[in-house]
Every structure is written in C-alpha cells, then in structure tokens.
Amino acid sequence: SSRPRFSTAASAATCGKIGRPMNTAALTKKNHTGGIFYTCYEDLRAEAAWTVHIREVVDEWIKKGEDVTLFIPKTYPFTRPPRCRIVCVPTIDIRFIREYLYLFLLPLYVLGHGIKRRPRAVYSREMALMSGVALACALLGIPLIMEINGSMLLEHAMGGTSRVKIIILRALQHFNLRVVKHLVFVNAELVDMFQKTYRLKDKSIHVVTNGVNTELFSPKDRTTAIEGLGLNPHTQYITFVGSFYPHSHTPLIIHAA
C-alpha cells in the first residue's frame, strides 16, 4: 500500500486521500467563505504540548490568510491565547460533567456561529463524542475534519483508566470514525494502528507531521553546544524528545542507545 506524503501543519485544513491533496472548497458551497472553525477540548491554562500545538496551528493558518474561529471550554481559558477569534463554550468544572456538557453545547455554538459566518470547514481535535459536531456540519453543508494526535484508548489505559470506561471510549471512538469522513493523523504509524483496529474505509486520510520551530531548534556547532551545556566533550549523548507511546517512536531511543 502507498505511504502518506508529509506536509506542513498549515495544510491540515485542506487534507485529502493519502498522497493526494484535497481542496475543501470542492466539498463546500461557494457561499461558504467564513474561514475555518477549530474545535477542541483541552485544559489550555498551562503551557503544554497541546496548547503550543493549537496555537501554532492557528498562527500558521493566519499567516496563510485564513480567518480562524477557535471554540474552547470556558472553564479552560488560554494563558497565552492565539491571534484569532475565540468562542468560549460554557461548562461546569465538575468531574464527569464538564466534558460532556461541553460536547452537548458545542454543536449548538458551531451551528449558531456557522449560520452567521459560513465557514469552509470545521477542523476538530479528536474528542470523546463527535456526532453532535458532525450533525452541525451536515446542517451547514460543510466538511468536518478530525485531527488524531495519538491513541486515546492507549493513553487512557496507560493512565490507569478503568476497563469499563475504556470499553465505552472504544465504542465512542468507533462511532466517531463512522460519522467523520476526513481524518488528519500526525504520523503514519497512527494511520497503521487505526487501520488495523477500525479498518478505515471510504475515508479521506492525510498525514500532517508535527512541525518544529526552526528559530528555536536548528543544528548548532557540536563543540559550542556541549560547552554551553557544561557536558563532557568526550562522552556521546542521546536525547529523545517525545512521549512514551508506541507511535512516538519510543523504541528508537532504546535501539539508538
């Protein structure tokens, strides 16, 4: 089978079949000109991988001239918000209630703002239940694109989530993959994992790898770098940047060592 081609984060709003870019304008009516709606459910109060990821994606879209509206939980406001229009969906900061109240209200906010702004597409990070947003998109006549950053089931299992909840999450994820037709994965390994688990058919799949800020991270002179860090210049060092999930190439650091 053919492997995905890799592209930049800014192309995520126009994803296509593996190895073949797709313009979302071809899927939407000509009067949908209100840019991109971006939805997520994360705790955005701290600087973490997901907050940086969301802000960088928004900034890249804006650099390309997109009009972006970001929908987030009111409970979890950004400490450093991205440079875009932000819609805070109300919820209650009570365990077992906050997420599902947000997922219940989010489609109503997407639909209301969508009628007014007529977006080209809704781009969403994977959430527990996507059917409401999918219905709102169907009513608006626009595509829903879901970004998959990891294995939700594996992450919950490694975090000690009960077996019953994992079974429920598996059922919800299976349903999500039935109602969402356009999928963006952050690496090809995740595509393989989901293909084996869910046998994705008739899906528009694209791989968009996580980017690197080359102003902060770029090759430096080895001697200067070692001296600056106070390390032994005669010792070989191996550094791994990532999480301890299989799709993050954790075995690579073991083999390299």
Coordinates of C-alpha atoms in Angstrom, one line a residue:
S1 CA 0.0 0.0 0.0
S2 CA 1.2 3.6 -0.7
R3 CA 2.5 5.6 2.2
P4 CA 1.3 9.1 3.0
R5 CA 3.2 12.1 1.9
F6 CA 4.1 14.6 4.6
S7 CA 3.1 18.2 4.5
T8 CA 3.1 21.2 6.8
A9 CA 0.7 21.9 9.6
A10 CA -1.0 24.7 7.7
S11 CA -2.2 22.2 5.0
A12 CA -4.3 20.3 7.6
A13 CA -7.4 22.3 6.7
T14 CA -7.2 21.0 3.2
C15 CA -6.5 17.3 3.6
G16 CA -7.0 14.6 1.1
K17 CA -6.6 10.9 0.2
I18 CA -3.3 9.5 1.2
G19 CA -0.7 11.0 -1.1
R20 CA -3.2 13.2 -2.9
P21 CA -4.0 16.7 -1.5
M22 CA -7.7 17.8 -1.5
N23 CA -9.1 21.3 -1.5
T24 CA -12.0 21.6 0.9
A25 CA -13.6 24.2 -1.4
A26 CA -14.5 21.4 -3.7
L27 CA -16.6 19.9 -0.9
T28 CA -18.4 23.1 0.1
K29 CA -20.8 25.5 -1.5
K30 CA -19.4 28.7 -3.0
N31 CA -21.1 30.9 -0.3
H32 CA -19.0 29.3 2.5
T33 CA -16.4 31.9 2.9
G34 CA -16.1 32.3 6.7
G35 CA -12.7 30.6 7.1
I36 CA -12.1 27.7 9.4
F37 CA -13.8 26.7 12.7
Y38 CA -11.4 25.0 15.0
T39 CA -12.8 23.0 18.0
C40 CA -11.0 21.3 20.9
Y41 CA -11.4 20.2 24.5
E42 CA -8.2 20.5 26.4
D43 CA -7.0 22.3 29.5
L44 CA -5.5 25.4 28.0
R45 CA -4.4 27.1 31.2
A46 CA -0.9 25.7 31.2
E47 CA 1.9 25.7 28.6
A48 CA 1.8 22.1 27.5
A49 CA 2.3 20.2 24.2
W50 CA -1.4 20.6 23.2
T51 CA -1.6 24.4 24.0
V52 CA 1.5 25.0 21.9
H53 CA 0.2 22.8 19.1
I54 CA -3.2 24.5 18.9
R55 CA -1.6 28.0 19.0
E56 CA 0.9 27.1 16.3
V57 CA -1.7 25.6 14.0
V58 CA -3.8 28.8 14.4
D59 CA -0.9 31.0 13.8
E60 CA 0.1 29.1 10.6
W61 CA -3.4 29.4 9.2
I62 CA -3.5 33.1 10.0
K63 CA -0.1 33.5 8.2
K64 CA -1.8 31.9 5.1
G65 CA -4.6 34.4 5.3
E66 CA -7.3 32.2 6.9
D67 CA -10.0 33.6 9.1
V68 CA -10.0 31.3 12.2
T69 CA -12.6 30.9 14.9
L70 CA -11.5 28.7 17.8
F71 CA -14.1 27.1 20.1
I72 CA -12.8 26.2 23.6
P73 CA -14.3 25.3 27.0
K74 CA -14.9 28.5 29.1
T75 CA -13.5 26.5 32.1
Y76 CA -10.1 26.2 30.5
P77 CA -9.1 29.7 29.1
F78 CA -5.8 30.2 27.3
T79 CA -3.0 31.8 29.4
R80 CA -1.5 32.9 26.1
P81 CA -4.3 33.0 23.6
P82 CA -3.6 32.6 19.8
R83 CA -4.3 35.5 17.5
C84 CA -7.7 34.5 16.3
R85 CA -11.4 34.9 17.2
I86 CA -12.2 32.8 20.3
V87 CA -15.6 31.4 21.3
C88 CA -15.8 30.2 24.9
V89 CA -18.4 27.5 25.3
P90 CA -19.8 27.4 28.9
T91 CA -19.5 24.3 31.0
I92 CA -19.2 23.3 34.7
D93 CA -15.9 22.5 36.3
I94 CA -17.2 19.3 37.9
R95 CA -15.7 15.9 37.1
F96 CA -17.9 13.7 34.7
I97 CA -20.0 16.7 33.8
R98 CA -17.7 19.3 32.3
E99 CA -16.6 17.4 29.2
Y100 CA -20.0 16.0 28.2
L101 CA -21.8 19.3 28.9
Y102 CA -19.2 21.0 26.6
L103 CA -19.7 18.3 23.9
F104 CA -23.5 18.8 24.2
L105 CA -23.3 22.6 23.9
L106 CA -20.5 22.8 21.3
P107 CA -22.6 21.7 18.3
L108 CA -25.2 24.5 19.1
Y109 CA -22.4 27.1 19.2
V110 CA -20.9 25.8 16.0
L111 CA -24.3 25.8 14.3
G112 CA -25.2 29.3 15.5
H113 CA -21.8 30.9 14.6
G114 CA -21.8 28.8 11.4
I115 CA -25.1 30.2 10.1
K116 CA -23.6 33.7 10.7
R117 CA -20.1 33.2 9.4
R118 CA -20.5 30.4 6.8
P119 CA -17.1 28.6 7.4
R120 CA -15.5 26.5 4.7
A121 CA -14.8 23.6 7.2
V122 CA -14.8 22.6 10.8
Y123 CA -11.4 21.2 12.0
S124 CA -11.5 19.4 15.3
R125 CA -9.1 17.7 17.6
E126 CA -10.4 14.2 18.5
M127 CA -12.9 14.4 21.3
A128 CA -14.9 11.6 23.1
L129 CA -18.0 12.3 21.1
M130 CA -18.1 13.9 17.6
S131 CA -21.6 13.1 16.5
G132 CA -23.1 16.5 17.5
V133 CA -20.4 18.5 15.7
A134 CA -20.8 16.1 12.7
L135 CA -24.6 16.9 12.7
A136 CA -24.0 20.6 12.9
C137 CA -21.6 20.4 9.9
A138 CA -24.1 18.4 7.9
L139 CA -26.8 21.1 8.5
L140 CA -24.3 23.7 7.5
G141 CA -23.2 21.7 4.4
I142 CA -19.5 21.8 5.2
P143 CA -16.9 19.0 5.9
L144 CA -15.8 18.0 9.4
I145 CA -12.1 17.2 9.6
M146 CA -10.8 15.4 12.7
E147 CA -7.2 15.6 13.9
I148 CA -5.9 12.4 15.6
N149 CA -2.7 13.1 17.7
G150 CA -2.5 9.7 19.4
S151 CA -4.3 6.6 20.6
M152 CA -7.0 7.8 23.0
L153 CA -7.5 4.3 24.3
L154 CA -3.8 3.6 24.8
E155 CA -3.3 6.8 26.7
H156 CA -6.3 6.1 29.0
A157 CA -5.1 2.5 29.6
M158 CA -1.6 3.8 30.5
G159 CA -3.1 6.4 32.8
G160 CA -5.0 3.8 34.8
T161 CA -8.5 4.3 33.4
S162 CA -10.9 1.6 34.3
R163 CA -11.6 -1.2 31.8
V164 CA -15.3 -0.3 31.7
K165 CA -14.5 3.3 30.7
I166 CA -12.0 2.1 28.0
I167 CA -14.7 -0.1 26.5
I168 CA -17.1 2.9 26.4
L169 CA -14.4 5.0 24.9
R170 CA -13.7 2.4 22.2
A171 CA -17.4 2.3 21.3
L172 CA -17.4 6.2 21.1
Q173 CA -14.3 6.3 19.0
H174 CA -15.7 3.7 16.6
F175 CA -18.8 5.8 16.3
N176 CA -16.7 8.9 15.7
L177 CA -14.8 7.3 12.9
R178 CA -18.1 6.3 11.3
V179 CA -19.5 9.9 11.2
V180 CA -16.3 11.7 10.4
K181 CA -15.1 11.3 6.8
H182 CA -11.9 13.4 6.8
L183 CA -9.0 12.4 9.1
V184 CA -5.7 14.0 9.8
F185 CA -3.0 12.0 11.6
V186 CA 0.2 13.3 13.0
N187 CA 2.3 10.3 11.8
A188 CA 2.0 7.2 9.5
E189 CA 2.3 4.9 12.5
L190 CA -1.1 6.1 13.8
V191 CA -2.7 5.5 10.4
D192 CA -1.5 1.9 10.5
M193 CA -2.7 1.5 14.1
F194 CA -6.2 2.8 13.3
Q195 CA -6.4 0.9 10.1
K196 CA -5.7 -2.4 12.0
T197 CA -8.2 -1.5 14.8
Y198 CA -11.0 0.0 12.8
R199 CA -10.3 -0.8 9.1
L200 CA -10.9 2.7 7.9
K201 CA -12.8 2.6 4.6
D202 CA -14.0 5.4 2.4
K203 CA -12.1 7.9 4.5
S204 CA -10.1 10.9 3.3
I205 CA -6.8 10.4 5.2
H206 CA -3.8 12.7 5.3
V207 CA -0.7 12.7 7.4
V208 CA 0.5 16.1 8.8
T209 CA 3.6 15.7 10.9
N210 CA 4.1 17.9 14.0
G211 CA 6.3 20.8 13.0
V212 CA 9.5 22.3 14.5
N213 CA 10.2 26.0 15.2
T214 CA 13.5 26.3 13.4
E215 CA 14.2 29.7 15.0
L216 CA 14.5 27.8 18.3
F217 CA 15.6 24.4 17.2
S218 CA 18.3 24.1 14.5
P219 CA 21.7 22.3 14.1
K220 CA 24.5 24.0 16.1
D221 CA 28.2 23.5 16.3
R222 CA 28.7 20.4 18.5
T223 CA 31.6 21.7 20.5
T224 CA 30.0 25.0 21.2
A225 CA 26.7 23.3 22.3
I226 CA 28.4 20.8 24.6
E227 CA 30.5 23.6 26.2
G228 CA 27.4 25.7 26.7
L229 CA 25.6 22.9 28.5
G230 CA 28.6 22.0 30.6
L231 CA 28.8 18.5 29.3
N232 CA 31.8 16.2 28.8
P233 CA 33.0 16.7 25.2
H234 CA 34.4 13.1 25.2
T235 CA 31.0 11.5 26.0
Q236 CA 28.3 10.6 23.5
Y237 CA 24.8 11.8 24.4
I238 CA 21.5 10.7 23.0
T239 CA 18.4 12.8 23.6
F240 CA 14.8 11.8 23.0
V241 CA 12.0 14.4 22.6
G242 CA 8.6 12.9 22.7
S243 CA 6.1 10.9 24.9
F244 CA 6.3 7.3 25.9
Y245 CA 3.7 6.0 23.5
P246 CA 4.5 3.5 20.7
H247 CA 3.5 5.9 18.0
S248 CA 6.1 8.4 19.3
H249 CA 8.9 6.0 18.3
T250 CA 9.9 5.3 21.9
P251 CA 11.8 2.1 20.8
L252 CA 14.1 4.4 18.7
I253 CA 15.9 5.8 21.7
I254 CA 16.4 2.2 23.0
H255 CA 17.9 1.0 19.8
A256 CA 20.0 4.2 19.4
A257 CA 21.5 3.7 22.9

